Short mmCIF file of C-alpha atoms and ligand atoms in Angstrom, two decimals:
data_model
loop_
_atom_site.label_atom_id
_atom_site.label_comp_id
_atom_site.label_asym_id
_atom_site.label_seq_id
_atom_site.Cartn_x
_atom_site.Cartn_y
_atom_site.Cartn_z
CA UNK A 1 60.78 -0.93 -90.14
CA UNK A 2 60.90 2.08 -87.84
CA UNK A 3 60.13 5.58 -89.06
CA UNK A 4 61.90 8.13 -86.89
CA UNK A 5 61.84 11.92 -86.63
CA UNK A 6 65.06 13.82 -85.85
CA UNK A 7 64.59 17.37 -84.49
CA UNK A 8 66.72 20.09 -82.96
CA UNK A 9 65.85 20.78 -79.34
CA UNK A 10 67.36 24.26 -78.97
CA UNK A 11 67.75 27.21 -81.40
CA UNK A 12 69.31 25.27 -84.29
CA UNK A 13 72.78 24.07 -85.29
CA UNK A 14 72.76 21.27 -82.74
CA UNK A 15 74.51 18.90 -85.16
CA UNK A 16 71.44 17.43 -86.88
CA UNK A 17 73.47 17.00 -90.10
CA UNK A 18 76.06 14.83 -88.37
CA UNK A 19 73.43 12.71 -86.60
CA UNK A 20 71.25 12.21 -89.71
CA UNK A 21 74.28 11.34 -91.87
CA UNK A 22 75.46 8.86 -89.25
CA UNK A 23 72.08 7.11 -89.07
CA UNK A 24 71.29 7.29 -92.80
CA UNK A 25 72.92 3.94 -93.70
CA UNK A 26 70.44 2.26 -91.32
CA UNK A 27 67.29 3.60 -93.02
CA UNK A 28 66.09 3.58 -96.64
CA UNK A 29 64.83 7.15 -96.92
CA UNK A 30 65.63 10.55 -95.41
CA UNK A 31 62.87 13.18 -95.77
CA UNK A 32 63.27 16.90 -94.97
CA UNK A 33 59.98 18.36 -93.74
CA UNK A 34 60.47 22.04 -92.87
CA UNK A 35 62.44 25.19 -93.57
CA UNK A 36 64.39 26.04 -96.67
CA UNK A 37 67.92 27.06 -97.50
CA UNK A 38 68.07 28.98 -94.24
CA UNK A 39 69.31 25.64 -92.86
CA UNK A 40 72.98 24.72 -92.89
CA UNK A 41 73.59 21.08 -92.00
CA UNK A 42 77.25 20.13 -91.85
CA UNK A 43 78.52 16.63 -92.55
CA UNK A 44 82.23 15.90 -92.16
CA UNK A 45 83.67 12.80 -93.82
CA UNK A 46 87.42 12.52 -93.27
CA UNK A 47 88.92 15.67 -94.76
CA UNK A 48 85.79 16.48 -96.74
CA UNK A 49 83.16 18.87 -95.43
CA UNK A 50 79.69 19.18 -96.94
CA UNK A 51 77.19 21.87 -95.95
CA UNK A 52 73.66 20.93 -96.99
CA UNK A 53 70.96 23.58 -97.20
CA UNK A 54 67.91 22.12 -98.96
CA UNK A 55 68.97 18.55 -99.71
CA UNK A 56 68.59 15.97 -96.91
CA UNK A 57 71.73 14.91 -95.05
CA UNK A 58 71.31 11.30 -96.22
CA UNK A 59 72.44 12.17 -99.76
CA UNK A 60 76.06 11.11 -99.22
CA UNK A 61 74.98 7.48 -98.87
CA UNK A 62 74.34 6.04 -102.36
CA UNK A 63 71.55 3.66 -101.27
CA UNK A 64 69.62 6.31 -99.37
CA UNK A 65 66.67 8.00 -101.10
CA UNK A 66 66.21 11.66 -100.20
CA UNK A 67 62.92 13.50 -100.22
CA UNK A 68 62.28 17.22 -100.04
CA UNK A 69 58.78 17.27 -98.55
CA UNK A 70 55.88 19.65 -99.12
CA UNK A 71 56.66 21.51 -95.88
CA UNK A 72 59.96 22.75 -97.29
CA UNK A 73 60.29 25.98 -99.27
CA UNK A 74 62.69 25.66 -102.19
CA UNK A 75 64.82 28.35 -103.80
CA UNK A 76 65.41 26.77 -107.21
CA UNK A 77 68.60 28.72 -107.94
CA UNK A 78 70.14 27.78 -104.61
CA UNK A 79 68.95 24.16 -105.00
CA UNK A 80 70.57 23.86 -108.41
CA UNK A 81 73.82 25.28 -107.06
CA UNK A 82 73.73 22.72 -104.25
CA UNK A 83 72.90 19.89 -106.67
CA UNK A 84 75.71 20.86 -109.05
CA UNK A 85 78.25 21.11 -106.25
CA UNK A 86 77.30 17.63 -105.00
CA UNK A 87 77.44 16.12 -108.49
CA UNK A 88 80.90 17.67 -109.00
CA UNK A 89 81.99 15.86 -105.83
CA UNK A 90 80.74 12.52 -107.15
CA UNK A 91 77.38 12.35 -105.36
CA UNK A 92 74.65 10.54 -107.30
CA UNK A 93 71.36 12.47 -107.39
CA UNK A 94 69.45 10.69 -110.16
CA UNK A 95 67.23 8.05 -108.60
CA UNK A 96 68.07 9.32 -105.11
CA UNK A 97 66.44 12.75 -104.96
CA UNK A 98 62.68 13.38 -104.99
CA UNK A 99 61.08 16.81 -104.61
CA UNK A 100 57.46 17.26 -103.60
CA UNK A 101 55.17 18.81 -106.21
CA UNK A 102 53.56 20.73 -103.36
CA UNK A 103 56.73 22.33 -101.98
CA UNK A 104 56.49 26.10 -102.35
CA UNK A 105 59.06 28.12 -104.26
CA UNK A 106 61.17 30.89 -102.85
CA UNK A 107 61.01 33.46 -105.65
CA UNK A 108 63.53 36.30 -106.15
CA UNK A 109 61.10 38.79 -104.59
CA UNK A 110 61.07 36.80 -101.34
CA UNK A 111 64.66 37.56 -100.21
CA UNK A 112 64.03 41.18 -101.28
CA UNK A 113 60.92 41.31 -99.07
CA UNK A 114 62.80 39.54 -96.24
CA UNK A 115 65.55 42.18 -96.24
CA UNK A 116 63.09 45.06 -96.59
CA UNK A 117 61.06 43.80 -93.66
CA UNK A 118 64.16 43.40 -91.49
CA UNK A 119 65.29 46.94 -92.33
CA UNK A 120 61.88 48.27 -91.33
CA UNK A 121 61.88 46.44 -88.00
CA UNK A 122 64.99 48.32 -86.84
CA UNK A 123 66.03 47.18 -83.38
CA UNK A 124 63.22 44.62 -83.29
CA UNK A 125 64.61 42.88 -86.36
CA UNK A 126 64.66 39.09 -86.20
CA UNK A 127 68.12 38.61 -87.66
CA UNK A 128 66.86 36.32 -90.41
CA UNK A 129 69.18 34.48 -92.78
CA UNK A 130 67.86 36.78 -95.53
CA UNK A 131 66.96 33.79 -97.72
CA UNK A 132 63.32 34.82 -98.21
CA UNK A 133 61.98 31.94 -96.14
CA UNK A 134 59.48 33.98 -94.09
CA UNK A 135 57.91 35.76 -97.11
CA UNK A 136 57.65 32.46 -99.01
CA UNK A 137 55.62 30.96 -96.15
CA UNK A 138 53.56 34.19 -96.03
CA UNK A 139 52.55 33.60 -99.65
CA UNK A 140 51.83 29.93 -98.89
CA UNK A 141 49.47 30.89 -96.06
CA UNK A 142 47.97 33.71 -98.15
CA UNK A 143 47.25 31.12 -100.87
CA UNK A 144 49.16 32.99 -103.56
CA UNK A 145 52.33 30.87 -103.42
CA UNK A 146 53.87 29.12 -106.40
CA UNK A 147 54.63 25.42 -106.03
CA UNK A 148 57.11 23.03 -107.62
CA UNK A 149 54.32 21.45 -109.72
CA UNK A 150 53.59 24.87 -111.24
CA UNK A 151 57.03 24.78 -112.83
CA UNK A 152 55.80 21.89 -114.95
CA UNK A 153 52.85 23.86 -116.30
CA UNK A 154 54.12 26.98 -118.05
CA UNK A 155 50.73 28.58 -118.51
CA UNK A 156 49.75 28.21 -114.87
CA UNK A 157 53.20 29.29 -113.73
CA UNK A 158 53.01 32.50 -115.82
CA UNK A 159 49.53 33.24 -114.53
CA UNK A 160 50.53 32.84 -110.89
CA UNK A 161 53.76 34.73 -111.41
CA UNK A 162 51.96 37.66 -113.04
CA UNK A 163 49.54 37.83 -110.14
CA UNK A 164 52.42 37.89 -107.68
CA UNK A 165 54.48 40.34 -109.70
CA UNK A 166 51.50 42.67 -109.91
CA UNK A 167 51.28 42.53 -106.13
CA UNK A 168 54.97 42.93 -105.54
CA UNK A 169 55.94 45.08 -108.50
CA UNK A 170 57.30 47.84 -106.38
CA UNK A 171 60.05 45.47 -105.29
CA UNK A 172 60.52 43.42 -108.40
CA UNK A 173 62.63 44.91 -111.16
CA UNK A 174 62.49 42.15 -113.74
CA UNK A 175 60.33 39.23 -114.80
CA UNK A 176 61.77 35.98 -113.59
CA UNK A 177 63.29 33.61 -116.09
CA UNK A 178 62.01 30.27 -114.85
CA UNK A 179 62.92 28.22 -117.87
CA UNK A 180 66.53 27.53 -117.03
CA UNK A 181 65.87 25.98 -113.66
CA UNK A 182 62.69 24.17 -114.77
CA UNK A 183 64.77 22.07 -117.14
CA UNK A 184 67.18 21.11 -114.37
CA UNK A 185 64.78 20.30 -111.55
CA UNK A 186 61.76 18.92 -113.44
CA UNK A 187 62.99 15.30 -113.41
CA UNK A 188 63.02 15.31 -109.60
CA UNK A 189 59.55 16.74 -109.03
CA UNK A 190 56.96 14.16 -108.04
CA UNK A 191 54.19 13.22 -105.59
CA UNK A 192 56.47 12.50 -102.64
CA UNK A 193 53.61 11.84 -100.16
CA UNK A 194 52.44 8.98 -102.38
CA UNK A 195 56.01 7.70 -102.80
CA UNK A 196 56.63 7.75 -99.04
CA UNK A 197 53.40 5.87 -98.44
CA UNK A 198 54.31 3.18 -100.99
CA UNK A 199 57.82 2.87 -99.66
CA UNK A 200 56.59 2.45 -96.11
CA UNK A 201 54.13 -0.19 -97.27
CA UNK A 202 57.04 -2.02 -98.87
CA UNK A 203 58.79 -2.05 -95.48
CA UNK A 204 61.22 0.84 -96.00
CA UNK A 205 62.38 2.77 -93.00
CA UNK A 206 62.14 6.57 -93.17
CA UNK A 207 64.03 9.16 -91.16
CA UNK A 208 62.42 12.60 -91.08
CA UNK A 209 65.12 15.27 -90.93
CA UNK A 210 64.19 18.42 -89.07
CA UNK A 211 65.67 21.79 -89.88
CA UNK A 212 66.00 24.69 -87.43
CA UNK A 213 64.74 23.60 -84.01
CA UNK A 214 62.09 23.56 -81.30
CA UNK A 215 62.73 27.11 -80.07
CA UNK A 216 62.51 28.44 -83.65
CA UNK A 217 59.15 26.74 -84.35
CA UNK A 218 56.45 29.10 -85.61
CA UNK A 219 54.02 28.10 -82.84
CA UNK A 220 56.19 26.73 -80.06
CA UNK A 221 59.33 28.84 -80.42
CA UNK A 222 60.24 32.23 -79.00
CA UNK A 223 57.80 34.16 -81.22
CA UNK A 224 58.37 36.50 -83.04
CA UNK A 225 62.07 35.59 -83.03
CA UNK A 226 61.50 32.34 -84.86
CA UNK A 227 61.49 30.91 -88.35
CA UNK A 228 58.26 30.53 -90.31
CA UNK A 229 57.64 26.78 -90.33
CA UNK A 230 56.67 23.90 -88.06
CA UNK A 231 60.07 22.65 -87.06
CA UNK A 232 58.94 20.41 -84.19
CA UNK A 233 58.06 16.72 -84.49
CA UNK A 234 54.45 17.38 -85.54
CA UNK A 235 55.79 19.17 -88.62
CA UNK A 236 57.16 15.85 -89.90
CA UNK A 237 53.57 14.79 -90.67
CA UNK A 238 52.26 17.98 -92.25
CA UNK A 239 55.58 18.60 -93.98
CA UNK A 240 55.62 15.26 -95.79
CA UNK A 241 52.04 13.98 -95.89
CA UNK A 242 52.82 11.01 -93.64
CA UNK A 243 50.24 10.35 -90.91
CA UNK A 244 51.21 10.35 -87.20
CA UNK A 245 50.24 6.67 -86.92
CA UNK A 246 53.19 5.78 -89.16
CA UNK A 247 55.80 7.39 -86.91
CA UNK A 248 57.48 5.20 -84.32
CA UNK A 249 59.79 7.51 -82.47
CA UNK A 250 61.40 10.91 -82.07
CA UNK A 251 65.07 11.70 -81.49
CA UNK A 252 66.09 15.15 -80.26
CA UNK A 253 69.50 16.59 -81.08
CA UNK A 254 70.99 18.85 -78.44
CA UNK A 255 74.34 20.52 -77.88
CA UNK A 256 76.06 20.06 -74.52
CA UNK A 257 75.69 23.86 -74.27
CA UNK A 258 73.46 26.25 -76.25
CA UNK A 259 73.84 28.54 -79.25
CA UNK A 260 71.54 30.91 -81.06
CA UNK A 261 71.95 33.01 -84.25
CA UNK A 262 69.95 36.17 -84.77
CA UNK A 263 67.90 38.22 -82.34
CA UNK A 264 65.55 37.22 -79.54
CA UNK A 265 65.67 36.14 -75.91
CA UNK A 266 68.38 33.75 -74.79
CA UNK A 267 68.24 33.34 -71.00
CA UNK A 268 71.51 31.43 -70.57
CA UNK A 269 73.59 33.58 -72.94
CA UNK A 270 77.23 33.86 -71.83
CA UNK A 271 79.08 37.12 -71.72
CA UNK A 272 82.75 37.99 -71.79
CA UNK A 273 85.72 35.67 -72.17
CA UNK A 274 83.86 32.38 -71.71
CA UNK A 275 81.58 33.15 -74.68
CA UNK A 276 84.65 33.81 -76.85
CA UNK A 277 86.30 30.61 -75.67
CA UNK A 278 83.29 28.41 -76.41
CA UNK A 279 82.73 30.12 -79.77
CA UNK A 280 86.35 29.49 -80.75
CA UNK A 281 86.46 25.88 -79.49
CA UNK A 282 83.09 24.98 -81.02
CA UNK A 283 83.74 26.95 -84.27
CA UNK A 284 80.40 28.59 -83.61
CA UNK A 285 79.87 30.51 -86.83
CA UNK A 286 76.73 30.06 -88.95
CA UNK A 287 76.95 27.35 -91.62
CA UNK A 288 74.69 29.42 -93.90
CA UNK A 289 75.53 33.05 -93.18
CA UNK A 290 78.88 32.81 -91.36
CA UNK A 291 77.53 34.99 -88.52
CA UNK A 292 79.09 34.41 -85.09
CA UNK A 293 76.66 32.35 -83.02
CA UNK A 294 75.65 33.60 -79.60
CA UNK A 295 76.79 31.05 -77.00
CA UNK A 296 75.23 30.06 -73.68
CA UNK A 297 75.12 27.41 -70.98
CA UNK A 298 72.91 24.33 -71.22
CA UNK A 299 69.32 25.29 -70.48
CA UNK A 300 67.39 22.40 -68.93
CA UNK A 301 64.14 24.41 -68.95
CA UNK A 302 64.41 24.45 -72.74
CA UNK A 303 65.45 20.77 -72.71
CA UNK A 304 62.38 19.76 -70.71
CA UNK A 305 60.17 21.85 -73.00
CA UNK A 306 61.64 20.15 -76.09
CA UNK A 307 61.02 16.75 -74.50
CA UNK A 308 57.36 17.65 -73.96
CA UNK A 309 56.58 19.42 -77.25
CA UNK A 310 58.27 16.78 -79.42
CA UNK A 311 57.53 13.73 -77.26
CA UNK A 312 61.22 12.87 -77.37
CA UNK A 313 62.06 9.21 -76.86
CA UNK A 314 65.73 9.97 -76.59
CA UNK A 315 68.34 12.67 -77.25
CA UNK A 316 71.60 12.68 -79.22
CA UNK A 317 73.96 14.97 -77.31
CA UNK A 318 76.62 16.71 -79.40
CA UNK A 319 79.79 18.76 -78.92
CA UNK A 320 80.67 17.45 -75.48
CA UNK A 321 84.34 17.87 -76.45
CA UNK A 322 83.90 21.65 -76.68
CA UNK A 323 83.51 21.76 -72.87
CA UNK A 324 86.62 19.63 -72.20
CA UNK A 325 88.73 22.45 -70.78
CA UNK A 326 86.10 24.27 -68.69
CA UNK A 327 86.89 24.50 -65.00
CA UNK A 328 83.26 24.86 -63.95
CA UNK A 329 80.10 24.36 -65.96
CA UNK A 330 76.76 25.95 -65.37
CA UNK A 331 73.41 24.34 -66.07
CA UNK A 332 70.18 26.31 -65.90
CA UNK A 333 67.68 24.31 -63.86
CA UNK A 334 64.84 26.90 -63.67
CA UNK A 335 64.10 30.57 -64.32
CA UNK A 336 63.36 33.26 -61.78
CA UNK A 337 60.74 35.84 -62.68
CA UNK A 338 59.35 38.46 -60.29
CA UNK A 339 60.28 36.32 -57.30
CA UNK A 340 58.70 33.21 -58.76
CA UNK A 341 60.61 30.05 -59.75
CA UNK A 342 59.59 28.73 -63.16
CA UNK A 343 60.46 25.17 -64.10
CA UNK A 344 58.28 25.08 -67.23
CA UNK A 345 59.26 27.20 -70.23
CA UNK A 346 56.97 30.28 -70.14
CA UNK A 347 54.78 30.98 -73.17
CA UNK A 348 54.70 34.73 -72.55
CA UNK A 349 57.45 36.43 -74.56
CA UNK A 350 57.88 39.23 -72.01
CA UNK A 351 58.44 36.64 -69.26
CA UNK A 352 61.07 34.82 -71.33
CA UNK A 353 62.82 38.10 -72.06
CA UNK A 354 62.94 39.03 -68.37
CA UNK A 355 63.62 35.54 -66.98
CA UNK A 356 66.79 35.11 -64.97
CA UNK A 357 68.40 31.69 -65.09
CA UNK A 358 68.89 29.77 -61.86
CA UNK A 359 72.16 27.90 -62.25
CA UNK A 360 73.60 24.79 -60.76
CA UNK A 361 77.39 24.60 -60.97
CA UNK A 362 79.06 21.37 -61.99
CA UNK A 363 82.78 20.73 -61.84
CA UNK A 364 84.47 20.41 -65.25
CA UNK A 365 86.45 17.27 -66.17
CA UNK A 366 89.39 19.03 -67.82
CA UNK A 367 90.39 16.03 -69.92
CA UNK A 368 89.83 15.10 -73.57
CA UNK A 369 86.63 13.27 -74.47
CA UNK A 370 87.20 13.01 -78.25
CA UNK A 371 87.86 9.48 -79.38
CA UNK A 372 86.11 7.82 -76.43
CA UNK A 373 84.33 4.70 -77.68
CA UNK A 374 82.14 3.94 -74.69
CA UNK A 375 80.51 5.93 -71.96
CA UNK A 376 82.80 4.13 -69.54
CA UNK A 377 85.83 5.69 -71.28
CA UNK A 378 84.61 9.20 -70.47
CA UNK A 379 86.05 11.02 -67.44
CA UNK A 380 83.88 10.38 -64.37
CA UNK A 381 83.03 14.08 -64.07
CA UNK A 382 81.88 14.19 -67.70
CA UNK A 383 79.60 11.23 -66.99
CA UNK A 384 78.23 13.06 -63.99
CA UNK A 385 77.49 16.10 -66.16
CA UNK A 386 75.64 13.92 -68.69
CA UNK A 387 73.65 12.12 -66.01
CA UNK A 388 72.57 15.41 -64.50
CA UNK A 389 71.41 16.73 -67.88
CA UNK A 390 69.41 13.56 -68.51
CA UNK A 391 67.79 13.84 -65.11
CA UNK A 392 66.88 17.50 -65.67
CA UNK A 393 65.40 17.15 -69.16
CA UNK A 394 63.64 13.88 -68.39
CA UNK A 395 65.07 11.99 -71.36
CA UNK A 396 67.97 9.55 -71.68
CA UNK A 397 70.73 10.04 -74.24
CA UNK A 398 71.15 7.58 -77.09
CA UNK A 399 74.45 8.90 -78.36
CA UNK A 400 77.17 11.28 -77.31
CA UNK A 401 79.09 13.08 -80.02
CA UNK A 402 82.64 14.18 -79.23
CA UNK A 403 83.74 15.47 -82.65
CA UNK A 404 82.48 16.30 -86.13
CA UNK A 405 83.64 13.00 -87.68
CA UNK A 406 81.20 10.13 -88.10
CA UNK A 407 83.13 7.85 -85.76
CA UNK A 408 83.57 10.43 -83.00
CA UNK A 409 80.39 9.07 -81.53
CA UNK A 410 79.59 7.02 -78.44
CA UNK A 411 76.47 4.85 -78.51
CA UNK A 412 74.75 4.68 -75.16
CA UNK A 413 73.75 1.32 -73.76
CA UNK A 414 70.17 0.22 -74.00
CA UNK A 415 68.66 3.17 -75.87
CA UNK A 416 65.64 3.26 -78.20
CA UNK A 417 68.08 4.03 -81.02
CA UNK A 418 69.86 0.68 -80.85
CA UNK A 419 66.51 -1.05 -80.48
CA UNK A 420 65.23 0.62 -83.66
CA UNK A 421 68.49 0.21 -85.57
CA UNK A 422 70.52 -2.68 -84.11
CA UNK A 423 73.08 -2.36 -86.94
CA UNK A 424 74.19 1.08 -85.70
CA UNK A 425 76.36 -0.56 -83.04
CA UNK A 426 78.40 -2.69 -85.44
CA UNK A 427 78.84 0.24 -87.84
CA UNK A 428 80.65 2.19 -85.13
CA UNK A 429 82.96 -0.61 -84.01
P1 GDP B 1 72.87 21.49 -87.81
O1 GDP B 1 72.36 22.71 -88.47
O2 GDP B 1 72.06 21.07 -86.64
O3 GDP B 1 73.10 20.35 -88.77
O4 GDP B 1 74.32 21.89 -87.23
P2 GDP B 1 75.47 22.74 -88.00
O5 GDP B 1 76.07 21.88 -89.05
O6 GDP B 1 74.94 24.06 -88.40
O7 GDP B 1 76.47 23.01 -86.79
C1 GDP B 1 77.08 21.99 -86.08
C2 GDP B 1 78.60 22.09 -86.24
O8 GDP B 1 79.26 21.31 -85.24
C3 GDP B 1 79.12 21.57 -87.56
O9 GDP B 1 80.24 22.32 -87.94
C4 GDP B 1 79.52 20.13 -87.25
O10 GDP B 1 80.53 19.64 -88.11
C5 GDP B 1 80.05 20.29 -85.85
N1 GDP B 1 79.87 19.14 -84.95
C6 GDP B 1 78.85 18.25 -84.90
N2 GDP B 1 79.00 17.40 -83.84
C7 GDP B 1 80.14 17.79 -83.22
C8 GDP B 1 80.82 17.35 -82.02
O11 GDP B 1 80.39 16.44 -81.32
N3 GDP B 1 81.94 18.04 -81.68
C9 GDP B 1 82.44 19.07 -82.40
N4 GDP B 1 83.54 19.67 -81.97
N5 GDP B 1 81.82 19.50 -83.53
C10 GDP B 1 80.71 18.89 -83.91
P1 IMO B 2 69.71 24.76 -89.01
O1 IMO B 2 68.75 23.81 -89.71
C1 IMO B 2 70.11 28.39 -86.61
C2 IMO B 2 67.22 31.58 -87.39
C3 IMO B 2 67.79 32.87 -87.96
C4 IMO B 2 66.83 33.88 -87.35
C5 IMO B 2 65.49 33.14 -87.41
C6 IMO B 2 64.62 33.50 -88.60
O2 IMO B 2 71.04 24.83 -89.62
O3 IMO B 2 69.71 24.45 -87.54
P2 IMO B 2 64.77 32.85 -91.18
O4 IMO B 2 65.83 33.10 -92.20
O5 IMO B 2 64.47 31.40 -90.97
O6 IMO B 2 63.52 33.66 -91.40
O7 IMO B 2 65.40 33.42 -89.80
O8 IMO B 2 65.81 31.76 -87.43
N1 IMO B 2 67.55 30.37 -88.16
C7 IMO B 2 68.47 29.47 -87.78
N2 IMO B 2 69.32 29.47 -86.72
N3 IMO B 2 70.09 27.34 -87.44
C8 IMO B 2 69.21 27.30 -88.48
O9 IMO B 2 69.05 26.21 -89.26
C9 IMO B 2 68.39 28.43 -88.71
N4 IMO B 2 67.45 28.74 -89.63
C10 IMO B 2 66.94 29.92 -89.28
O10 IMO B 2 69.12 33.09 -87.54
O11 IMO B 2 67.15 34.10 -86.00
MG1 MG B 3 72.97 24.61 -89.04
#
């Protein structure tokens, strides 16, 4: 059974939640491998909308087991809130949710440190979600972090907490009461790397759900304007304890345009009325913080980079419908920097910041795409746009999403996705 990684190819919010939810009935397990409750993954089912932050987007399917891997940082208070809200809406967690013993905790001093650090950075601030994700990974790397397993050992937990509090006591006003959340999350804490290995041996298929995206990766993103974890495909291994030899393919998720929340370079950022129009049509406001997302044209330099860094086999393209009314579309094919044409994404942050996009203009289709069932039903000019994007990023699309609903999805002919999961086609009929 295939084990597949799903990752964002841009700066996040590409529609990973929709894609993972849509594919979840065709796998046995969905495992989150990076990030924390900085993520906001939206799943729309009819009139119901769910925004998942720490829990994998497979949780709405009763037969799908969901794992929070060791690469994730968990804020127990926020997790419990999310769990309770799901249970209130009839979602079954018992027997379906498994949390790694090795996942690090986001403690109350972490958001405090996050905000303090942002305030200090002034105009160089990152624009974090303020959830304490960065400082939690700092403690993990500094080897003073507290892990889920520590919640199960009161003595060890106290010891580690006291050490941390002593270090951070200028910020921390009160000792943390861990007991309340320990009772609620303890039944879900387990050795998830061992479980995943056993499940795969039994023939289960696992989908690794990425959070954030390629350009926010700690090593491969637009440092320092990134998040603090390995959000690219390689992170699926370290973030769950599954070896690379067990992974069969990688699916990128990309918007038909680009968005970014927070600070940092964004070569194809739109200005003026068009940015407002796309933001309004795409409802481009953060699913976690509600901040307006910065909007930009499709950047094929970023697309090619994501293909290379993640080894993408295929891409799920989302939000095509948002471009339906545009007269002309722009696609960035390369950057210009000091008279030079760059077709590969530059590693140097000063080059990215100064890069000027070289655009190709493509005529808009000015017709609705939502509801199309096949690629052939799409307006010819929309098909041309898609073909050009595929050509530029060097990867074929496996699905085209034209709305937030599960069935507002076109499956492309002959893609790795339908080879891995043949039942996807009949589920969309
Ligand atoms: P994620 O973080 O990658 O899971 O993405 P978000 O949930 O933060 O943002 C994507 C938003 O676009 C959500 O509100 C989705 O419901 C919505 N969405 C997903 N696919 C489509 C699509 O094809 N068209 C439209 N109009 N909305 C979509
Ligand atoms: P999903 O999974 C978009 C951005 C923040 C900020 C930077 C660092 O929904 O795609 P952090 O709080 O992680 O230290 O903030 O990363 N960021 C996201 N942007 N989608 C996300 O998640 C994000 N998670 C973090 O806006 O620029
Ligand atoms: Mg999101």
